[in-house]
Short mmCIF file of C-alpha atoms in Angstrom, two decimals:
data_model
loop_
_atom_site.label_atom_id
_atom_site.label_comp_id
_atom_site.label_asym_id
_atom_site.label_seq_id
_atom_site.Cartn_x
_atom_site.Cartn_y
_atom_site.Cartn_z
CA MET L 1 3.88 -25.40 -4.42
CA PRO L 2 0.61 -25.34 -2.43
CA GLU L 3 -2.71 -24.83 -4.16
CA THR L 4 -3.57 -21.14 -4.38
CA ARG L 5 -6.94 -19.92 -3.15
CA PRO L 6 -8.21 -16.77 -1.41
CA PHE L 7 -7.12 -16.57 2.22
CA ASP L 8 -6.29 -14.11 5.00
CA PRO L 9 -2.49 -13.62 4.97
CA PHE L 10 -2.41 -11.60 8.19
CA ARG L 11 -2.44 -14.51 10.62
CA SER L 12 0.07 -17.00 11.96
CA ALA L 13 -0.36 -19.83 14.44
CA ARG L 14 -0.97 -17.68 17.52
CA LEU L 15 -0.91 -14.11 16.22
CA VAL L 16 -2.80 -11.60 14.09
CA TYR L 17 -1.22 -8.70 12.19
CA ARG L 18 -3.09 -5.47 11.56
CA ALA L 19 -2.45 -1.97 10.29
CA VAL L 20 -1.15 0.87 12.43
CA ASN L 21 -4.16 3.12 12.90
CA ASP L 22 -4.39 6.84 13.55
CA THR L 23 -6.00 6.41 16.96
CA PRO L 24 -5.08 7.42 20.52
CA ALA L 25 -4.80 3.73 21.41
CA ASP L 26 -2.19 3.04 18.73
CA GLU L 27 -0.40 6.28 19.58
CA MET L 28 -0.10 5.09 23.18
CA PHE L 29 0.95 1.59 22.15
CA VAL L 30 3.70 2.72 19.77
CA HIS L 31 4.93 5.13 22.43
CA SER L 32 5.02 2.30 24.99
CA ILE L 33 7.28 0.32 22.64
CA GLN L 34 9.53 3.25 21.75
CA ARG L 35 10.01 4.47 25.32
CA ASP L 36 11.33 1.07 26.46
CA ALA L 37 14.94 2.21 26.69
CA GLU L 38 16.28 -1.24 27.58
CA ALA L 39 14.79 -2.76 24.44
CA GLN L 40 15.90 0.15 22.26
CA SER L 41 19.46 -0.13 23.55
CA GLY L 42 19.66 -3.60 22.03
CA SER L 43 18.21 -2.70 18.63
CA SER L 44 18.83 0.98 17.84
CA TYR L 45 22.19 2.64 17.37
CA GLY L 46 20.73 6.11 17.77
CA LEU L 47 21.76 8.06 20.83
CA LEU L 48 19.44 6.95 23.64
CA ARG L 49 17.27 9.77 24.93
CA PRO L 50 13.95 9.80 26.80
CA GLU L 51 11.30 9.18 24.14
CA SER L 52 8.73 11.90 23.56
CA VAL L 53 5.23 11.30 22.26
CA ASN L 54 6.04 13.46 19.22
CA ALA L 55 9.06 11.31 18.38
CA SER L 56 6.97 8.15 18.74
CA ASN L 57 4.31 9.62 16.47
CA ASP L 58 6.96 10.21 13.80
CA ILE L 59 7.86 6.51 14.08
CA LYS L 60 4.19 5.55 13.91
CA ARG L 61 3.70 7.52 10.70
CA HIS L 62 6.83 5.97 9.22
CA ILE L 63 5.58 2.46 10.00
CA ALA L 64 2.12 3.17 8.60
CA GLU L 65 3.12 5.10 5.47
CA LYS L 66 6.71 4.30 4.48
CA CYS L 67 7.49 0.67 5.30
CA LEU L 68 7.05 -2.08 2.75
CA LEU L 69 5.18 -3.82 5.57
CA GLY L 70 4.32 -2.23 8.89
CA ALA L 71 2.06 -4.17 11.23
CA ILE L 72 0.94 -4.24 14.82
CA VAL L 73 1.44 -7.75 16.19
CA CYS L 74 -1.67 -8.81 18.14
CA LEU L 75 -3.13 -11.70 20.01
CA PRO L 76 -6.29 -13.12 18.40
CA PRO L 77 -9.58 -11.44 19.33
CA ASP L 78 -11.87 -12.97 21.91
CA GLY L 79 -14.09 -15.69 20.51
CA ASP L 80 -17.26 -13.58 20.62
CA SER L 81 -15.62 -10.39 19.32
CA ASP L 82 -16.13 -8.90 15.86
CA ASP L 83 -12.69 -7.26 15.97
CA ILE L 84 -10.08 -8.50 13.51
CA ALA L 85 -7.38 -8.51 16.19
CA GLY L 86 -7.05 -8.60 19.94
CA GLU L 87 -4.51 -7.06 22.32
CA PRO L 88 -1.46 -5.52 20.62
CA ILE L 89 1.84 -7.03 21.77
CA GLY L 90 4.43 -5.77 19.29
CA ILE L 91 5.42 -4.24 15.98
CA VAL L 92 6.99 -5.92 12.96
CA CYS L 93 8.22 -4.19 9.82
CA LEU L 94 9.84 -4.83 6.49
CA LYS L 95 11.73 -1.61 6.01
CA PRO L 96 11.11 0.68 3.01
CA VAL L 97 13.06 0.27 -0.21
CA ALA L 98 13.92 3.27 -2.37
CA PRO L 99 12.30 3.07 -5.82
CA GLN L 100 15.69 3.02 -7.54
CA HIS L 101 16.62 -0.04 -5.45
CA ALA L 102 13.35 -1.97 -5.78
CA HIS L 103 14.70 -4.25 -8.53
CA HIS L 104 17.08 -5.81 -5.99
CA ARG L 105 14.03 -7.26 -4.16
CA SER L 106 15.58 -6.88 -0.73
CA SER L 107 14.42 -5.57 2.65
CA ASP L 108 15.25 -5.60 6.36
CA ILE L 109 13.14 -6.85 9.27
CA SER L 110 12.65 -4.91 12.48
CA ILE L 111 10.82 -6.45 15.41
CA ASP L 112 9.71 -5.19 18.83
CA ILE L 113 7.71 -7.15 21.39
CA ALA L 114 6.22 -5.55 24.50
CA ARG L 115 8.06 -6.47 27.69
CA LYS L 116 5.31 -8.58 29.28
CA TYR L 117 5.10 -10.81 26.19
CA ARG L 118 8.81 -11.51 25.70
CA GLY L 119 10.19 -14.97 26.23
CA GLN L 120 7.07 -16.70 24.92
CA GLY L 121 8.12 -17.23 21.30
CA TYR L 122 6.02 -14.39 19.89
CA GLY L 123 9.05 -12.59 18.44
CA SER L 124 10.20 -15.73 16.66
CA GLU L 125 6.71 -16.33 15.29
CA ALA L 126 6.39 -12.75 14.03
CA ILE L 127 9.81 -12.90 12.34
CA ARG L 128 8.89 -16.18 10.63
CA TRP L 129 5.63 -14.61 9.46
CA ALA L 130 7.47 -11.55 8.13
CA LEU L 131 9.81 -13.86 6.21
CA TRP L 132 6.82 -15.72 4.78
CA TYR L 133 5.12 -12.45 3.82
CA GLY L 134 8.29 -11.05 2.28
CA PHE L 135 9.05 -14.08 0.14
CA GLN L 136 5.56 -15.39 -0.64
CA ILE L 137 3.52 -12.18 -0.86
CA ALA L 138 5.94 -9.31 -1.55
CA GLY L 139 8.17 -11.30 -3.92
CA LEU L 140 11.44 -10.49 -2.15
CA HIS L 141 14.64 -12.39 -2.85
CA ARG L 142 16.67 -11.41 0.23
CA ILE L 143 15.71 -10.35 3.75
CA SER L 144 18.20 -9.18 6.35
CA ILE L 145 18.15 -8.51 10.06
CA GLY L 146 20.79 -7.13 12.39
CA THR L 147 21.71 -6.73 16.03
CA PHE L 148 24.65 -5.81 18.23
CA SER L 149 27.29 -8.19 19.51
CA PHE L 150 26.28 -7.66 23.15
CA ASN L 151 22.69 -8.75 22.36
CA GLU L 152 23.57 -12.43 22.59
CA GLY L 153 19.93 -13.53 22.74
CA ALA L 154 19.16 -11.95 19.37
CA VAL L 155 22.34 -13.38 17.80
CA LYS L 156 21.35 -16.90 18.89
CA LEU L 157 17.71 -16.42 17.88
CA TYR L 158 18.48 -15.25 14.35
CA ALA L 159 20.87 -18.15 13.79
CA ARG L 160 18.28 -20.60 15.14
CA LEU L 161 15.65 -19.22 12.74
CA GLY L 162 17.92 -20.00 9.80
CA PHE L 163 19.54 -16.66 9.08
CA THR L 164 23.15 -16.68 7.92
CA GLU L 165 25.62 -14.38 9.65
CA GLU L 166 27.12 -12.36 6.81
CA GLY L 167 29.64 -10.35 8.75
CA ARG L 168 30.30 -7.74 11.37
CA GLN L 169 30.88 -4.05 11.27
CA ARG L 170 33.54 -3.85 13.94
CA ASP L 171 33.29 -1.29 16.73
CA PHE L 172 30.13 0.04 15.10
CA MET L 173 28.31 1.16 18.23
CA TRP L 174 29.43 3.07 21.31
CA PHE L 175 27.33 1.99 24.29
CA ASN L 176 27.86 1.82 28.02
CA GLY L 177 31.50 2.88 27.83
CA GLY L 178 32.62 0.47 25.11
CA TRP L 179 32.57 -0.36 21.40
CA HIS L 180 30.39 -3.14 20.03
CA ASP L 181 30.03 -4.84 16.64
CA HIS L 182 27.01 -4.66 14.39
CA VAL L 183 26.19 -8.28 13.48
CA MET L 184 24.51 -8.66 10.08
CA PHE L 185 22.33 -11.62 9.13
CA SER L 186 20.36 -12.45 5.99
CA MET L 187 18.21 -15.13 4.42
CA LEU L 188 17.63 -15.79 0.72
CA GLU L 189 14.38 -17.08 -0.70
CA ASP L 190 15.70 -20.57 -1.48
CA GLU L 191 17.23 -20.82 2.00
CA TRP L 192 13.90 -19.86 3.53
CA ARG L 193 12.10 -22.52 1.50
CA HIS L 194 14.61 -25.12 2.66
CA VAL L 195 14.10 -24.14 6.31
CA GLU L 196 10.30 -24.21 5.97
CA LYS L 197 10.21 -27.55 4.15
CA LYS L 198 12.52 -29.03 6.77
CA ALA L 199 9.96 -27.90 9.35
CA GLY L 200 7.19 -29.67 7.41
CA MET L 201 5.63 -26.59 5.83
CA ASP L 202 4.21 -26.65 2.30
CA VAL L 203 5.86 -23.71 0.49
#
């Protein structure tokens, strides 16, 4: 176990994580994420509809007020800036847990990265940070994540990050004229520690 000392937990190798603020800028950013219908089709089983600003604001409030962890994923600030974070590029959450279920110490990750920043490893880094935060800071025992069978990139990514595929809810989602499975993954605390130690991290 590493030596414990005060530190800023809201940073990873290339990214900074900050709160969702009640500002026009964050309203516009969350809306830009939520209105990306292509991205939402691969992560949300709700009926796809054009996203309104009001609907996005409901999501923004949920992230800020209800989630166990809700953070805007950002690039670092410029070297001469006093800001704690730079340009926002995504959203990462550990979903809320009902009080009567809190003793199970379990949560789910959701992740969205803005289109122009995909394919650069930022999603993987933010997921790894959320796992670290969940196990090391929030004291969770189990963290899950899910996707749909047609989202092959996500299926491969989650397996590569060390998640275990637990099962599939068959024909769970109707999309584009066909039925698709919901693929469920999870990671336990001891599995996460094994993955991190194998990568040379001190946890």
